[in-house]
Amino acid sequence: DLKEYFRETEAQGLKGTRQAQRESYGWWRRLRWYQKPTIAMVNGWCFGGGYGPLFSCDLAFAAEEAKFGLSEINWGILPGGGATKVAQELMPFRKAMYHAMTGENIDGKTAADWGLVNEAVPLAQLKDRVTEVAKVLLAKNPVALKATKDAMKRVGVMSYDDAEDYLIRAQEAANSYDNEGRKEGIRQFIDEKSYKPGLGAYDKDKVKA
Amino acid sequence: DLKEYFRETEAQGLKGTRQAQRESYGWWRRLRWYQKPTIAMVNGWCFGGGYGPLFSCDLAFAAEEAKFGLSEINWGILPGGGATKVAQELMPFRKAMYHAMTGENIDGKTAADWGLVNEAVPLAQLKDRVTEVAKVLLAKNPVALKATKDAMKRVGVMSYDDAEDYLIRAQEAANSYDNEGRKEGIRQFIDEKSYKPGLGAYDKDKVKA
Amino acid sequence: DLKEYFRETEAQGLKGTRQAQRESYGWWRRLRWYQKPTIAMVNGWCFGGGYGPLFSCDLAFAAEEAKFGLSEINWGILPGGGATKVAQELMPFRKAMYHAMTGENIDGKTAADWGLVNEAVPLAQLKDRVTEVAKVLLAKNPVALKATKDAMKRVGVMSYDDAEDYLIRAQEAANSYDNEGRKEGIRQFIDEKSYKPGLGAYDKDKVKA
Amino acid sequence: DLKEYFRETEAQGLKGTRQAQRESYGWWRRLRWYQKPTIAMVNGWCFGGGYGPLFSCDLAFAAEEAKFGLSEINWGILPGGGATKVAQELMPFRKAMYHAMTGENIDGKTAADWGLVNEAVPLAQLKDRVTEVAKVLLAKNPVALKATKDAMKRVGVMSYDDAEDYLIRAQEAANSYDNEGRKEGIRQFIDEKSYKPGLGAYDKDKVKA
Amino acid sequence: DLKEYFRETEAQGLKGTRQAQRESYGWWRRLRWYQKPTIAMVNGWCFGGGYGPLFSCDLAFAAEEAKFGLSEINWGILPGGGATKVAQELMPFRKAMYHAMTGENIDGKTAADWGLVNEAVPLAQLKDRVTEVAKVLLAKNPVALKATKDAMKRVGVMSYDDAEDYLIRAQEAANSYDNEGRKEGIRQFIDEKSYKPGLGAYDKDKVKA
Amino acid sequence: DLKEYFRETEAQGLKGTRQAQRESYGWWRRLRWYQKPTIAMVNGWCFGGGYGPLFSCDLAFAAEEAKFGLSEINWGILPGGGATKVAQELMPFRKAMYHAMTGENIDGKTAADWGLVNEAVPLAQLKDRVTEVAKVLLAKNPVALKATKDAMKRVGVMSYDDAEDYLIRAQEAANSYDNEGRKEGIRQFIDEKSYKPGLGAYDKDKVKA
């Protein structure tokens, strides 16, 4: 119920407001650092409050018909819940500013052009495209995937030199969980010659054989 | 007069140079944090020295025929007055570097593609387009607009967690100036059902009725 | 030999690994801050390990037929050697994440669209295009070029105010090496009227005449 | 039980480890941003795992007899759970490094000298001193206290200009909750002349009279 | 008049408040980057509003009898005007937090211990000590002094590598204004052997002889 | 020879200067990230150029009689080679500024008070004290020591949340090299009860028995 959503938290005063923020920001934080890859599949409407979880997902695909908007300005507030930051992180600066100041919606295609999502496809193909990408990810080494997506999210604020160091640590940390995976990957490539890394993943199921 | 512009400040020595820098950087800083929304409308030539005020404006629209350039390299200096930073902030990195190193001009359309301005339209439509956007902004809650544009400019250097906090503060600070605006916005939406935030702004003139 | 490349360093243990990292990161650092302009000309395959030197070059041009990829995930590791950082610095965030998580290759045209390189041209024109750009750069004041490219690389992590200051220092530092260049550039422009900075560079060879 | 503490989490594998980290880091985060002022009162032993909550408390007082230490190095690990960061944030750099590398304990007096806690007093006076400080804080405007302590924790990573802006926002946000408090404070000072701000707080209970 | 100070600005509404902030922050910014060295000489009371200019001065000396305080909490606000940031920059974190939360004053001696000022001396010696330091500074190369104090204020937010680069630029920028000074300094040291840099400055007046 | 030191590099022009900088900064960078712990033992004079390697050492001990100084201002330049940054990183801000602007020397005891070194002892005891600390470090797990000292140097520029993550990675990376060390440390502690981590290190030589 909309009335509930907009008024109930406020009716509980500062304590209720802070608890609601702590909870939702906590969920999105947990989603942002989720162990497995996450893909947002967006159809219909995705407004300000949805930008937090949208950003938390590693990848995002939208129907061309989907609508994205920071409508906050239309009822007289700024885009909170992290939404202003999300626009600033994902979109070119001029686009993000226009998006937040005018409150105009954009469709899925424009959302892809502006960087909010990875791609927009016709709605009829959305599920297939997301399934396809999910299958690609399922074929990869899961320890390496987690290390890769976290690294991409962490290195943005680092200097180049700090990032070089972080990537070494992150790889060695991954090795501490699954050192056999990468050795098998190299083995299949240079000994077995059964795949080419430039064209696809090694067969991770063979490692236990 | 060009001779004056290029030589007079330098003739005044270090003191004159520093005063000129302090003054122009001060003007642009003031423009950058202006209370009301600002829109740059660019036709003709916009060179290095103009990139400071261009960046200070919240939004920017250009004629397709306009020319933008960092011509500094052509007379043997680097793009100062903040212009190198402006290119780096607004453009993809490779584009910014090419722009500064070659000194080649780009037209309004390319400036929009590269992120320097929001949009480029044929010159004949420029004033109409800017007027249209200005009218959209005039219909918004001005306290929320100022909070929104400032937030977009501030959150870029913050961590995600710091940005979440900043946005809460900035909204509450806005509430201290106009708490009635957002309440009216919600009232018109969920009680009166007179507008949909996803499609346009609440009628802010009703608040005093 | 691929076997050597993938196994020999590891066979030397931690000491060998660290030495190899120190050496290659050192070369790329040196390339990143090279005195003269650097242009990468990419044809064929450019994979993860190549992203470090690619990023170190001031400009980069690719054949449309070139292939770029972070194939690390395909043999079970994350893109190290700075490659994750390079993707994050040059590409829109969603593109960088997709690129690293799926390990899918992109061709030169897409690499240009995503910001990894400046431009992609048909292979047959690649050398000509790079030569053309190199000639443009050769006509510029070399002290100003070095100051410009370094400034573009340094100001990214600075606040706007710090960047304004840095650009003043960097110009004055350049003046300490070649104060005559910029004076000649202004002289040819406003006294001699022999060129227009908005359209091309001053004749730097005249300075000694 | 020590055996449990050191082995049980690890026995649960990656999932259990991550859950334990998420939970404890979550508690400390919540403590760090707690609505009311928090004061750590430390006697006995305070080791690595305790540095997280110690840092989360706004103020910290120790018995001179207390012992503080980063003993992690003594069983072959680095000080995790944020402890390395805590030492780096609170102590001079040389002290923090010595503290972490040698694993030597320091007593309460040294902990105060090095910045880990506010003050060290003889154990017999510890509770009295903490109670005294708590009473001082109880006499202050609680909205202003929360704004003050949060601001002190946030401005560290900001540029001076960003901090000036943040402090304005944070004050106005506080005004949105309790605008009467500060007005009463000024009234008692300049109209009533009943206290001097340089020597003590206004009587906040009068505001409702 | 206190009434004026506390109420007149507010009576002018948002516009007046913003203008007052812009003006005072502008003065302090100008003081912070002043061409000549600046020394604060503090006696009597120095409260929150005074911390901005105090921080802007390159050096600060206080009478042992002086009183420093962030009394804002005592009338129900947070220490604005940059004062929270000043305490966080200059004092150990625990001291800064205590200082802001309790509103307790400290004397000059404690202010020196906590890093707010350079030194505290008995009031009777304050002017002499400041004069002595001023004379030391007067004997130095003024271009180098300005470069040194600015560098100290700028490098804090930079990575070590960026700072190395900045210091090279800043020196070369200084050379563009006074390249003869440092050459004379080296000449007097290694040719003339008329002073030892470890014990005092070269005679800068000789440079014109 | 002093003449050589001050003039020869400059005589080689820009190329020679840049090469000399690259070489010395490279040595100090390598020292800063050295695999084994490093301890500076300082007697006699330690001036500006020495601050780079001094900072690179993990720990530093000085004779009380030693002299430290940034004498650059005395011959008309700013403290380069990273020295300004070193003072800013290690000393309270007011001390660092005074140190650089006045060029006054400080003795070992003051250097310890101001944070430049860990401790100052009478010269006669210097070697013994350093040997004592070296022996303490020799008894620790070397993989954990390297991880600890690097972490302390890296977390300074990170947000608290990023630092928590980094410390987890760094520990897991250490585990990939020596997972047995920490298990043995815990075993000796909770099974064998042969040492207490709060009072000293586990016997690392037993791990191979």
XYZ file of N, CA and C in Angstrom, chain C residues 49-114:
198
model
N 47.146 -9.470 -19.916
C 48.501 -9.013 -19.650
C 48.887 -7.797 -20.471
N 48.201 -7.588 -21.605
C 48.513 -6.458 -22.457
C 47.790 -5.179 -22.045
N 46.843 -5.291 -21.109
C 46.080 -4.099 -20.722
C 46.927 -3.097 -19.932
N 47.942 -3.600 -19.234
C 48.834 -2.707 -18.491
C 49.553 -1.747 -19.420
N 50.342 -2.259 -20.382
C 51.002 -1.341 -21.321
C 50.008 -0.552 -22.179
N 48.865 -1.156 -22.505
C 47.858 -0.422 -23.288
C 47.428 0.848 -22.541
N 47.213 0.705 -21.242
C 46.785 1.835 -20.418
C 47.912 2.851 -20.246
N 49.135 2.348 -20.249
C 50.279 3.244 -20.060
C 50.463 4.183 -21.240
N 50.013 3.760 -22.424
C 50.156 4.627 -23.598
C 49.154 5.775 -23.534
N 49.615 6.946 -23.922
C 48.777 8.138 -23.853
C 47.540 8.002 -24.731
N 47.745 7.443 -25.930
C 46.657 7.260 -26.872
C 46.719 5.823 -27.396
N 45.602 5.351 -27.918
C 45.590 3.977 -28.426
C 44.635 3.882 -29.605
N 45.133 3.275 -30.685
C 44.319 3.058 -31.881
C 44.330 1.581 -32.211
N 43.172 1.092 -32.649
C 43.069 -0.336 -32.930
C 42.506 -0.572 -34.316
N 42.880 -1.709 -34.865
C 42.199 -2.180 -36.069
C 40.800 -2.634 -35.662
N 39.847 -2.426 -36.525
C 38.489 -2.893 -36.225
C 38.476 -4.397 -36.008
N 39.434 -5.065 -36.655
C 39.487 -6.520 -36.571
C 40.185 -7.009 -35.299
N 40.825 -6.127 -34.547
C 41.559 -6.558 -33.354
C 40.593 -7.178 -32.346
N 41.136 -8.033 -31.487
C 40.329 -8.659 -30.450
C 40.900 -8.285 -29.087
N 40.026 -7.833 -28.189
C 40.437 -7.490 -26.827
C 39.686 -8.390 -25.853
N 40.370 -8.874 -24.832
C 39.655 -9.728 -23.896
C 40.362 -9.883 -22.556
N 39.548 -10.025 -21.508
C 40.067 -10.404 -20.196
C 39.731 -11.888 -20.023
N 40.575 -12.723 -20.574
C 40.260 -14.150 -20.596
C 40.629 -14.859 -19.289
N 41.157 -14.117 -18.328
C 41.606 -14.745 -17.078
C 40.530 -15.632 -16.466
N 39.301 -15.143 -16.434
C 38.233 -15.914 -15.802
C 38.094 -17.286 -16.451
N 38.528 -17.399 -17.711
C 38.385 -18.665 -18.427
C 39.340 -19.753 -17.952
N 40.463 -19.333 -17.316
C 41.265 -20.408 -16.718
C 41.289 -20.314 -15.194
N 40.356 -19.516 -14.667
C 40.092 -19.607 -13.235
C 40.815 -18.621 -12.342
N 41.204 -17.453 -12.892
C 41.801 -16.412 -12.049
C 41.124 -15.078 -12.333
N 41.471 -14.060 -11.550
C 40.947 -12.716 -11.812
C 41.943 -11.972 -12.694
N 41.508 -10.916 -13.365
C 42.421 -10.161 -14.239
C 43.397 -9.318 -13.423
N 44.605 -9.843 -13.240
C 45.623 -9.148 -12.443
C 46.527 -8.304 -13.314
N 47.697 -7.977 -12.772
C 48.629 -7.148 -13.521
C 48.036 -5.795 -13.839
N 47.092 -5.387 -12.991
C 46.458 -4.092 -13.172
C 45.266 -4.109 -14.114
N 45.015 -5.245 -14.798
C 44.018 -5.258 -15.875
C 42.606 -4.913 -15.387
N 42.240 -5.380 -14.194
C 40.918 -5.038 -13.656
C 40.802 -3.517 -13.472
N 41.868 -2.917 -12.962
C 41.890 -1.470 -12.780
C 41.800 -0.738 -14.120
N 42.500 -1.237 -15.120
C 42.473 -0.605 -16.437
C 41.051 -0.582 -16.992
N 40.366 -1.730 -16.912
C 38.987 -1.787 -17.397
C 38.104 -0.820 -16.617
N 38.308 -0.777 -15.307
C 37.488 0.102 -14.465
C 37.762 1.579 -14.766
N 39.001 1.916 -15.090
C 39.350 3.314 -15.376
C 38.830 3.787 -16.731
N 38.877 2.891 -17.705
C 38.601 3.321 -19.084
C 37.171 3.084 -19.539
N 36.529 2.052 -19.008
C 35.193 1.688 -19.502
C 34.094 2.154 -18.546
N 32.879 2.351 -19.065
C 31.734 2.511 -18.168
C 31.669 1.285 -17.252
N 31.224 1.480 -16.004
C 31.306 0.423 -15.008
C 30.609 -0.874 -15.431
N 29.404 -0.766 -15.976
C 28.676 -1.984 -16.370
C 29.428 -2.772 -17.441
N 30.049 -2.039 -18.376
C 30.796 -2.699 -19.443
C 32.021 -3.408 -18.869
N 32.720 -2.722 -17.971
C 33.931 -3.293 -17.376
C 33.605 -4.581 -16.622
N 32.509 -4.578 -15.900
C 32.128 -5.752 -15.122
C 31.775 -6.920 -16.047
N 31.008 -6.627 -17.075
C 30.644 -7.676 -18.034
C 31.891 -8.257 -18.699
N 32.768 -7.359 -19.093
C 34.007 -7.737 -19.771
C 34.833 -8.698 -18.912
N 34.938 -8.404 -17.622
C 35.782 -9.214 -16.740
C 35.098 -10.502 -16.301
N 33.772 -10.467 -16.115
C 33.074 -11.648 -15.600
C 32.804 -12.694 -16.675
N 32.536 -12.247 -17.895
C 32.208 -13.224 -18.939
C 33.442 -13.684 -19.709
N 34.482 -12.862 -19.721
C 35.664 -13.238 -20.503
C 35.429 -13.198 -21.998
N 34.305 -12.652 -22.416
C 34.017 -12.553 -23.853
C 34.917 -11.515 -24.517
N 35.374 -11.827 -25.716
C 36.184 -10.865 -26.446
C 35.322 -9.781 -27.070
N 35.924 -8.646 -27.318
C 35.274 -7.595 -28.092
C 36.210 -7.208 -29.228
N 35.653 -6.747 -30.322
C 36.514 -6.337 -31.427
C 36.924 -4.864 -31.243
N 37.741 -4.387 -32.144
C 38.290 -3.044 -32.024
C 37.228 -1.960 -31.973
N 36.187 -2.145 -32.766
C 35.117 -1.154 -32.815
C 34.429 -1.034 -31.450
N 34.142 -2.176 -30.851
C 33.526 -2.161 -29.520
C 34.498 -1.607 -28.486
N 35.764 -1.949 -28.630
C 36.771 -1.428 -27.708
C 36.802 0.100 -27.748
N 36.605 0.667 -28.922
C 36.538 2.129 -29.040
C 35.246 2.655 -28.422
N 34.135 1.975 -28.697
C 32.850 2.386 -28.104
C 32.919 2.358 -26.580
N 33.588 1.360 -26.031
C 33.638 1.195 -24.576
C 34.769 1.998 -23.922
